[in-house]
XYZ file of C-alpha atoms in Angstrom:
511
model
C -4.662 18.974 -25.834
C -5.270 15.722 -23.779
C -1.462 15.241 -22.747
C -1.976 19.135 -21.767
C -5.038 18.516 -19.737
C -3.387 15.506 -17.691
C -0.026 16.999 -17.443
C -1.234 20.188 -16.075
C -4.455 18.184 -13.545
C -3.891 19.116 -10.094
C -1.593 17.298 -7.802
C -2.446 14.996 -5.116
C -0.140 13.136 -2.560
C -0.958 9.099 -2.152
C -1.295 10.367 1.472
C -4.604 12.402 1.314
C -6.039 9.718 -1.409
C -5.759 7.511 2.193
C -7.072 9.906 4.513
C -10.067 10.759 1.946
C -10.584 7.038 1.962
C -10.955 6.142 5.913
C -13.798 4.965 7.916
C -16.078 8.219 8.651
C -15.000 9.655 5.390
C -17.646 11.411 3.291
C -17.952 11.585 -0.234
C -19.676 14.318 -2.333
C -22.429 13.901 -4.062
C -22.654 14.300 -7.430
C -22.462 17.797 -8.345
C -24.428 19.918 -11.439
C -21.378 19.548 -13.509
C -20.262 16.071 -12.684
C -23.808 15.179 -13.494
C -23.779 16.967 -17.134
C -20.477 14.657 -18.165
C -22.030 11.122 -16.662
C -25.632 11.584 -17.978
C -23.901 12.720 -21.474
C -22.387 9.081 -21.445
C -25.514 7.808 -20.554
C -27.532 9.741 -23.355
C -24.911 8.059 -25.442
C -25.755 4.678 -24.246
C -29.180 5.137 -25.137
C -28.287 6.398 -28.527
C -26.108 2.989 -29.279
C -29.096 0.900 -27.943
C -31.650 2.480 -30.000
C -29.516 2.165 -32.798
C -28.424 -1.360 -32.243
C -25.075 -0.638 -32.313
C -22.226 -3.366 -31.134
C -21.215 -2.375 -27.561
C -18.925 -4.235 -25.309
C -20.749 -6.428 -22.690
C -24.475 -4.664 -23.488
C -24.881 -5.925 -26.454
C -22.313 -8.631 -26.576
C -21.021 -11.030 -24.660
C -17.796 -11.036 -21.993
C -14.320 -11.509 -22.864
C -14.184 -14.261 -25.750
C -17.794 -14.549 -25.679
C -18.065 -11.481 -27.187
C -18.957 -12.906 -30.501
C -22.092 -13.431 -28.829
C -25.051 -11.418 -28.270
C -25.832 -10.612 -25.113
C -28.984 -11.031 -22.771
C -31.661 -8.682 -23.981
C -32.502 -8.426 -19.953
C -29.608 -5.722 -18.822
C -30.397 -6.767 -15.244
C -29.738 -10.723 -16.421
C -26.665 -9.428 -18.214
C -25.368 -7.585 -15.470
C -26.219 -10.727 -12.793
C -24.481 -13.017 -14.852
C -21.357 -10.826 -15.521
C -20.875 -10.445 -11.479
C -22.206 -14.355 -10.636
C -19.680 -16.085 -12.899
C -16.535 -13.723 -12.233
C -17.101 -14.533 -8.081
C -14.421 -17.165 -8.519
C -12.022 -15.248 -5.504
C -10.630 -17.147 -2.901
C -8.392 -16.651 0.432
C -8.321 -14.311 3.352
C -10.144 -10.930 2.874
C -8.651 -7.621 2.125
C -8.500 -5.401 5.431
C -11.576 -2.898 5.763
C -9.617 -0.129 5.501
C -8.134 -1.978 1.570
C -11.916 -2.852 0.682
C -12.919 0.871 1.261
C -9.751 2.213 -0.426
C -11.047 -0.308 -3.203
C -14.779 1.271 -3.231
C -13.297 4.929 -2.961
C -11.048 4.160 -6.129
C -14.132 2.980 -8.255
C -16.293 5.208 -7.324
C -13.634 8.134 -8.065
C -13.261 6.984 -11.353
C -16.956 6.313 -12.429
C -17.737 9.486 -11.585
C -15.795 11.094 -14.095
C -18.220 10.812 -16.851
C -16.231 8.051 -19.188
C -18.539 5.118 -17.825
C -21.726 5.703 -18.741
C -23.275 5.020 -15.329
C -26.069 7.716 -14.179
C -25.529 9.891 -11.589
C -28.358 8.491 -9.533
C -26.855 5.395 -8.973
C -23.242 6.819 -8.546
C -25.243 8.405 -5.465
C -25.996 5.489 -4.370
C -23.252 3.726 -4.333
C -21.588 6.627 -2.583
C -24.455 7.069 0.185
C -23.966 3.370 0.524
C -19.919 4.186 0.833
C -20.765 7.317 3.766
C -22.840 4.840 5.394
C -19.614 2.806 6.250
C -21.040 -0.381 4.048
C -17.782 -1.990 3.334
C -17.403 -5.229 1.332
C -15.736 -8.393 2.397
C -13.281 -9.009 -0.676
C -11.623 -12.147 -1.043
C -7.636 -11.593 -2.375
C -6.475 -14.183 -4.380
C -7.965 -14.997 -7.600
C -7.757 -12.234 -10.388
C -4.878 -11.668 -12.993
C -5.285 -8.409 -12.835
C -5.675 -7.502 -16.832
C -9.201 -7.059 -17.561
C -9.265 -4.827 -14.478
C -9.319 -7.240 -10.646
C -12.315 -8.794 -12.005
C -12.985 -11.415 -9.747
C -12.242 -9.322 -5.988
C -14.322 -6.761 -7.721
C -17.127 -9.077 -8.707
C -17.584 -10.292 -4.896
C -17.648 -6.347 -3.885
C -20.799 -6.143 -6.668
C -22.193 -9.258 -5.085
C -22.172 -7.892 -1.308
C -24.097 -4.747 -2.809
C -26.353 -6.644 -4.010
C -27.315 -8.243 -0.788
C -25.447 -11.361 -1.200
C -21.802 -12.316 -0.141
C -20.422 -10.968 2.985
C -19.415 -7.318 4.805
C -17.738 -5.827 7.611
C -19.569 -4.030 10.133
C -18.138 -2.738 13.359
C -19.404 -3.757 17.177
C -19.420 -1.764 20.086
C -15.942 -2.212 20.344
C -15.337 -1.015 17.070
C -13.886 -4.399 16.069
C -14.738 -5.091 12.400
C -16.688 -8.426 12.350
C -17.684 -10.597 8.771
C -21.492 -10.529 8.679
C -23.921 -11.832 5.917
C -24.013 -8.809 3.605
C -27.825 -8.627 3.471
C -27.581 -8.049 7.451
C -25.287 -4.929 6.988
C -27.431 -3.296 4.296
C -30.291 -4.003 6.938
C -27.941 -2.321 9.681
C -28.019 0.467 7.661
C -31.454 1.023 5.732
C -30.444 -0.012 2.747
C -31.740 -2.124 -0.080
C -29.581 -4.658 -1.982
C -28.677 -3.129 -5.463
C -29.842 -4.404 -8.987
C -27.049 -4.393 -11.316
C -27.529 -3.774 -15.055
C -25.080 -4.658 -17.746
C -23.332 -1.472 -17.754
C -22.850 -0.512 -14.731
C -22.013 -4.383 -13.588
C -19.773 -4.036 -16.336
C -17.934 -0.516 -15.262
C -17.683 -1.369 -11.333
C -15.710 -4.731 -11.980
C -13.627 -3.636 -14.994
C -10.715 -1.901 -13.061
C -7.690 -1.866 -11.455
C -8.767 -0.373 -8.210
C -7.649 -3.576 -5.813
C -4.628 -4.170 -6.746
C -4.213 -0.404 -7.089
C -5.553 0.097 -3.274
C -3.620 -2.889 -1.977
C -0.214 -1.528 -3.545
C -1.190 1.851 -2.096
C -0.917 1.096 0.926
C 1.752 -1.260 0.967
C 3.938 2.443 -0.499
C 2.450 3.597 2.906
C 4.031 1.034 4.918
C 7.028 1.262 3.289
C 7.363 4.707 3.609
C 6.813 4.452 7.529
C 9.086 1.232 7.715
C 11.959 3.666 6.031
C 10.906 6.526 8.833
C 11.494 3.631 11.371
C 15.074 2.936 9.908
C 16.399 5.866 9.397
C 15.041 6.697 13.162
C 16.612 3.132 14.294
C 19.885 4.474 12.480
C 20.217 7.406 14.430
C 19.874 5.541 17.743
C 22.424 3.260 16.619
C 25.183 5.875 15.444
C 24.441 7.829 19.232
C 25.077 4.595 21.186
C 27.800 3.686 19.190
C 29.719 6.953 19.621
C 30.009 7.258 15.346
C 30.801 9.901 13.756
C 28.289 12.016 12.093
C 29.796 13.072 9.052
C 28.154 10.176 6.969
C 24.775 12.119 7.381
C 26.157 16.454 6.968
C 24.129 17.637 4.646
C 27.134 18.722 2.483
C 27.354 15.286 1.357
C 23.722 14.459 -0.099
C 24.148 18.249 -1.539
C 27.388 17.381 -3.478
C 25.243 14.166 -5.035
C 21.891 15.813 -5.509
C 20.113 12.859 -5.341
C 16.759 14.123 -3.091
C 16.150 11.133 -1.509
C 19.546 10.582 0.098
C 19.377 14.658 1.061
C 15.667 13.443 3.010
C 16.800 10.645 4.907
C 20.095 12.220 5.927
C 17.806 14.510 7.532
C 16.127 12.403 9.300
C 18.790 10.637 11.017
C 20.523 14.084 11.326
C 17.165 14.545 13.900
C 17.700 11.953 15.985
C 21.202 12.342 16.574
C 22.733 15.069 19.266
C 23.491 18.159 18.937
C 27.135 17.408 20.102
C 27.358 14.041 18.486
C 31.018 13.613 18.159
C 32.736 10.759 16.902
C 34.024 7.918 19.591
C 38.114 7.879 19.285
C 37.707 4.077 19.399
C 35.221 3.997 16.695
C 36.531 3.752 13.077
C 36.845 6.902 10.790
C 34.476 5.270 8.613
C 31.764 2.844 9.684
C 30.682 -0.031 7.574
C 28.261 0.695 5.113
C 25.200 -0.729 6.918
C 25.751 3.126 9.274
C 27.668 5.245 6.646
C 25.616 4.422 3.188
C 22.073 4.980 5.283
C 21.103 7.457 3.665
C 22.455 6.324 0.034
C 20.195 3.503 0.971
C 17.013 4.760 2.329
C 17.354 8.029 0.112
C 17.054 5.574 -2.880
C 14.090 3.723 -1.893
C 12.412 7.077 -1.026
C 13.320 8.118 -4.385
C 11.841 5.113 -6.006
C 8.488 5.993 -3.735
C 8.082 9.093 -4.898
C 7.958 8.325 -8.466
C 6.345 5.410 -7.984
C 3.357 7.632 -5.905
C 2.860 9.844 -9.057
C 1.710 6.743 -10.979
C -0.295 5.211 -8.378
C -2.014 8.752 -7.546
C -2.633 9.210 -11.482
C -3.962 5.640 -11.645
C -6.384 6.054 -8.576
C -7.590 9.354 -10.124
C -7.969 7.894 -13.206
C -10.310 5.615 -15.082
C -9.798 2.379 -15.991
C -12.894 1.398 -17.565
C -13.861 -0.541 -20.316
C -15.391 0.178 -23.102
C -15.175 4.411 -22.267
C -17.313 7.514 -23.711
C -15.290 10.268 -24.827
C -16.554 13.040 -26.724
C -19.722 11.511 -28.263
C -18.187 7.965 -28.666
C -17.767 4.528 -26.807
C -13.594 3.399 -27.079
C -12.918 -0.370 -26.928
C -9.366 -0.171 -25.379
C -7.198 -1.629 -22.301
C -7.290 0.438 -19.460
C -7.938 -1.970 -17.513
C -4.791 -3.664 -17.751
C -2.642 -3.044 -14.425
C 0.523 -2.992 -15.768
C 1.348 0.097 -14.331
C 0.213 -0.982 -10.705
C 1.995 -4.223 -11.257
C 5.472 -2.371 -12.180
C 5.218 0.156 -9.421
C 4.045 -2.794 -6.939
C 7.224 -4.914 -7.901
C 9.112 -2.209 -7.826
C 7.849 -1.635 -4.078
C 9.002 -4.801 -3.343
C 12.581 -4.879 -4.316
C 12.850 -1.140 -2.131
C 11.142 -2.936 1.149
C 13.573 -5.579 0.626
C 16.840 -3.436 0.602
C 15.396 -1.255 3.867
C 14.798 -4.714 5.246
C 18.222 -5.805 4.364
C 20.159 -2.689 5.733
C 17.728 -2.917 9.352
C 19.157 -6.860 9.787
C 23.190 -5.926 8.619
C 22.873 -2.559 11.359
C 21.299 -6.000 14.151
C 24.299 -7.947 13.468
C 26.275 -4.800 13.546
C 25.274 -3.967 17.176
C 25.459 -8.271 18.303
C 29.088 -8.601 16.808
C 32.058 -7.749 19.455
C 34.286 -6.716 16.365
C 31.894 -3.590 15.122
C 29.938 -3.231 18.534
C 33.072 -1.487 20.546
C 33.959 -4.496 22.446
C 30.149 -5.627 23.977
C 29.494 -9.101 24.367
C 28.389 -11.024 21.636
C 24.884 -11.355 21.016
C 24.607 -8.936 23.294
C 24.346 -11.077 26.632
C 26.005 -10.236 29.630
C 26.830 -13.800 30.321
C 28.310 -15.257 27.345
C 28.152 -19.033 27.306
C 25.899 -18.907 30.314
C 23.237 -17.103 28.276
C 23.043 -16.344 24.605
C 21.423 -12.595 24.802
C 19.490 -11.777 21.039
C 21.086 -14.716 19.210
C 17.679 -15.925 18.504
C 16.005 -12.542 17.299
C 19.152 -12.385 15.250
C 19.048 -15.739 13.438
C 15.076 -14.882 12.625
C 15.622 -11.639 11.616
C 18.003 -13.014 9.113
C 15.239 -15.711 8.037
C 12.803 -13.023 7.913
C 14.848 -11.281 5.206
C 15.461 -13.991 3.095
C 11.971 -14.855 2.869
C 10.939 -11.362 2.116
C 13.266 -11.386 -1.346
C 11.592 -14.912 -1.977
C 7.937 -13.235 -1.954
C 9.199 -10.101 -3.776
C 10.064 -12.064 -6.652
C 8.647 -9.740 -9.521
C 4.996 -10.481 -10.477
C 5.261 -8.795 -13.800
C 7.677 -12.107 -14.324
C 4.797 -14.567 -13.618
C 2.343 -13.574 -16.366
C 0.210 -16.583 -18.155
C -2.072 -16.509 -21.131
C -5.764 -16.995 -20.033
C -9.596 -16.315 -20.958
C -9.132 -18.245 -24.448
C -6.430 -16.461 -25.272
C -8.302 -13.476 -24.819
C -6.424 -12.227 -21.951
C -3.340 -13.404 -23.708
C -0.831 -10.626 -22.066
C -1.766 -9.856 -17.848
C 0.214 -8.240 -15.054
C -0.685 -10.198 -11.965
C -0.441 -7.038 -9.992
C -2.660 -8.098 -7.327
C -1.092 -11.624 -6.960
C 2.373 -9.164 -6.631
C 0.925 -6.283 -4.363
C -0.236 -9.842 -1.955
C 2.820 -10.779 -1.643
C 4.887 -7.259 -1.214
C 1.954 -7.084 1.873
C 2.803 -10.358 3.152
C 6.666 -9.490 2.858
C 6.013 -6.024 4.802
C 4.492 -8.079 7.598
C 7.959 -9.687 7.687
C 9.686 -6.664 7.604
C 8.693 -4.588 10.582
C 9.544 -7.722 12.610
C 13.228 -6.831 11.402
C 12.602 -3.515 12.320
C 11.564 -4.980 15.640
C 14.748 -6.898 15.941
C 16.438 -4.031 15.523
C 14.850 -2.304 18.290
C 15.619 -4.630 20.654
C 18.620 -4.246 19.675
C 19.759 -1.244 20.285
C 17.452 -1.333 23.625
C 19.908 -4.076 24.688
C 22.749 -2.183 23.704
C 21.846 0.900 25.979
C 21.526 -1.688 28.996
C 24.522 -2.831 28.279
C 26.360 0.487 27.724
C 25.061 1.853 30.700
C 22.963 4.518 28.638
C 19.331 3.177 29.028
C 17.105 6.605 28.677
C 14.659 8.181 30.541
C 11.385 9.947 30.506
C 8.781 9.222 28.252
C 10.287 9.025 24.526
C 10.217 6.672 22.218
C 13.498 4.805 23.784
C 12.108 4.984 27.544
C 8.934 3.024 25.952
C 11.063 0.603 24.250
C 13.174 -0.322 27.284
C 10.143 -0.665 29.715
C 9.220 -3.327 27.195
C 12.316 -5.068 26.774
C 14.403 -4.903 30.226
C 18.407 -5.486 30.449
C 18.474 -9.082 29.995
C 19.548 -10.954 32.969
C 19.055 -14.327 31.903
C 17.468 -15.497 28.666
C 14.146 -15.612 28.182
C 11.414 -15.959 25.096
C 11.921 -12.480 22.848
C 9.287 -12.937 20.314
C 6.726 -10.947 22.377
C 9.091 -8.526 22.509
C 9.955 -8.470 19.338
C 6.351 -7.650 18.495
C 5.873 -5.205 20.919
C 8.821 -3.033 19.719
C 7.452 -3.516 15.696
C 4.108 -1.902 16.946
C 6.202 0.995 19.273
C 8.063 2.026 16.088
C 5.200 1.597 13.717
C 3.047 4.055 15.809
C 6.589 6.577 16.430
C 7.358 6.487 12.533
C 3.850 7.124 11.758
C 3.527 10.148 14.004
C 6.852 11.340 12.821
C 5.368 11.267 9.056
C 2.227 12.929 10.407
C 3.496 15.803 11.867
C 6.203 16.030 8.688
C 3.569 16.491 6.043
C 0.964 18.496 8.176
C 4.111 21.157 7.861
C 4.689 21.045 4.115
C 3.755 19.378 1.014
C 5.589 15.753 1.912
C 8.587 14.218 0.368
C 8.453 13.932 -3.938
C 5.446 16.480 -3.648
């Protein structure tokens, strides 16, 4: 009957989860029948205490310390749980992560499992609507008794201490002294008891919200590709057979069928292949969408578990049907795998976006062009620079997708004997995206060179036009790592639209 219930729960796209989760987003209060389930748990908390009953950090102690009693004072309990676990360190999470973060927990407190009154899952959420919005340190947490120590600094700016964003006129986010932004906003610091200190830091919901949106960027970085690809095979003068749609139909695979139609919508209607050009292109043109089309395969499964996971709960101990269950799902295992998994797709789209630059630089595949794409070889040396980093940027990004799940260390006294390190993996998949989109960068410059060189530099106002305006033929050398960055953030923005406007019109690839 459970497998029923959860195989049969309504679907949701990792998409809307984000949209539901930006600043200005509302949550609902607490309606009559969410109520009935979370004051049930809490009726059964009351029963346990009265009948001195063994509970999980209420009435003992915290990880191995659980063969201790705890603090008859819940608010003590609860203090001491969130004081001692505020251990993070490094550069915060992004506001838009720590409110992902806060939008996670509070999703899955809410559900009735947790034991936390609906009072103060109001709120936390009023607190949410108001825009308060944690600072939350990154590093830190193993990420198996839930992201205990991030989580524990969120629970410590509620309470008035630590630090929060708030936004100036500007609508920059700035770090302020948390008790300051719960001034800004009317709001008194909270008083955490054992229980609900207890449920709010036992669960996976930063790692979770950091790996979410790392499948964002990923997606958008593939958008940018196959768009890139498209450019490429027009300029070129290849042929267009690599992308009919008879051959992703004769493999089946979806992914591949997706991403052949994107780069089937950026190419001409009359695309034709160039005599001169090669029947078949190497594989960093032809196998595009073999390439892509598996990593957006990979995404899409990988979205079902992080969508289950953020519409989960993964609290500790939980109330189910008139009992409290001492399990583990708190454990991020699944985050971890999907987050690694992540990785190792970013770094393939990565790859394919640096083999198409050198592609487009080398006179042998680039229909007789200069090398490096300089009109004055010798005299100047054209994109040999964004080539050589691109190339370094790709190499480092397989070094920090090394799989976290491959890191794991006994810890807690043994306690926490088995953990994921999801959140030390989902890190370093962001870091590794940052990387990324400066290939995809790269690569726009270089096929915005190519066009100068080609004679077939656009016009108007599309996506191309804005990318030459930025990067100009080049008639001498001159420093391209502005550029560079300028043509990441025109592609990030023209992928992102393109996604936009794809899954306003249906239900979005894998849905």
């Amino acid at each position: 009957m459970i497998t029923e219930a959860v195989g049969t729960s309504q679907k949701e796209r990792l998409a809307d989860i984000l949209r539901a989760a930006r600043a200005g987003a509302v949550l609902d209060q607490c309606g009559p029948l969410d109520a009935e389930r979370m004051r049930a748990g809490v009726e059964g908390l009351d029963r346990v205490l009265a009948r001195e009953e063994q509970l999980y950090g209420v009435t003992r102690g915290f990880g191995p310390l659980v063969l201790y009693s705890a603090s008859e004072s819940g608010a003590e309990q609860g203090a001491g749980l969130i004081a001692h676990l505020a251990t993070a360190q490094g550069r915060p999470l992004s506001p838009e992560a720590s409110r992902l973060v806060l939008w996670i927990r509070l999703t899955g407190m809410r559900q009735g499992y947790s034991a936390i009154a609906p009072e103060f899952w109001n709120t936390l959420a009023d607190l949410w609507n108001k825009g308060f919005t944690p600072v939350i340190p990154r590093d830190g947490t193993v990420s198996a008794s839930g992201d205990l120590q991030p989580l524990a600094h969120a629970a410590l700016a509620l309470a008035g201490e630590g630090e929060a964003w708030l936004r100036d006129e500007s609508g920059e986010w700035r770090i302020h002294p948390s008790a300051e932004a719960l001034a800004a906003i009317g709001a008194p610091p909270l008083v955490w008891q054992a229980r609900q200190a207890l449920s709010f830091v036992n669960g996976t919901s930063v790692s979770l919200a950091v790996t979410m949106l790392n499948h964002r960027e990923v997606l958008r970085i593939c958008r940018a590709v196959a768009t890139l690809t498209a450019r490429a095979v027009t300029l070129l003068g290849s042929s267009p057979e690599a992308y009919h749609r008879g051959v992703g139909y004769a493999r089946g695979q979806l992914g591949q069928i997706h991403a052949a139609s994107w780069i089937r919508g950026g190419l001409p209607e009359d695309q034709r292949r160039d005599p001169a050009r090669p029947l078949q292109e190497p594989y960093s043109l032809r196998c595009a969408p073999q390439v892509i089309g598996a990593v957006l395969d990979q995404l899409s499964a990988q979205e079902e578990i992080l969508v289950r996971e953020a519409t989960g709960c993964t609290d500790n101990p939980l109330y189910f049907e008139g009992e409290f269950l001492h399990g583990g799902n708190f454990h991020a295992m699944p985050v971890g795998f999907a987050s690694d998994q992540i990785g190792l797709c970013l770094q393939q789209v990565a790859f394919l976006a640096e083999r198409q630059l050198a592609l487009l630089c080398a006179p042998q595949t680039n229909g007789d062009l200069p090398p490096m794409l300089t009109p004055q070889p010798g005299r100047g040396s054209g994109l040999a620079g964004v080539q050589l980093s691109a190339t370094s940027f790709t190499s480092r990004i397989r070094q920090l997708v090394f799989p976290s799940g491959l890191t794991s260390l006994p810890t807690n006294g043994w306690n926490q004997d088995h953990v994921p390190m999801a959140l030390n993996g989902a890190n370093s998949v962001g870091e590794a995206i940052d990387l990324a989109w400066l290939v995809v960068g790269s690569l726009g410059l270089g096929v915005t060179q190519y066009a100068a060189l080609a004679g077939a530099a656009p016009a108007g106002d599309g996506v191309w036009a804005e990318l030459a305006r930025l990067s100009p033929p080049l008639a001498a050398d001159r420093p391209l790592a502005p550029e560079v960055r300028a043509a990441r953030d025109v592609l990030r923005e023209h992928a992102d639209r393109l996604l936009e406007e794809e899954e306003s019109g249906d239900a979005g690839f894998g849905a």
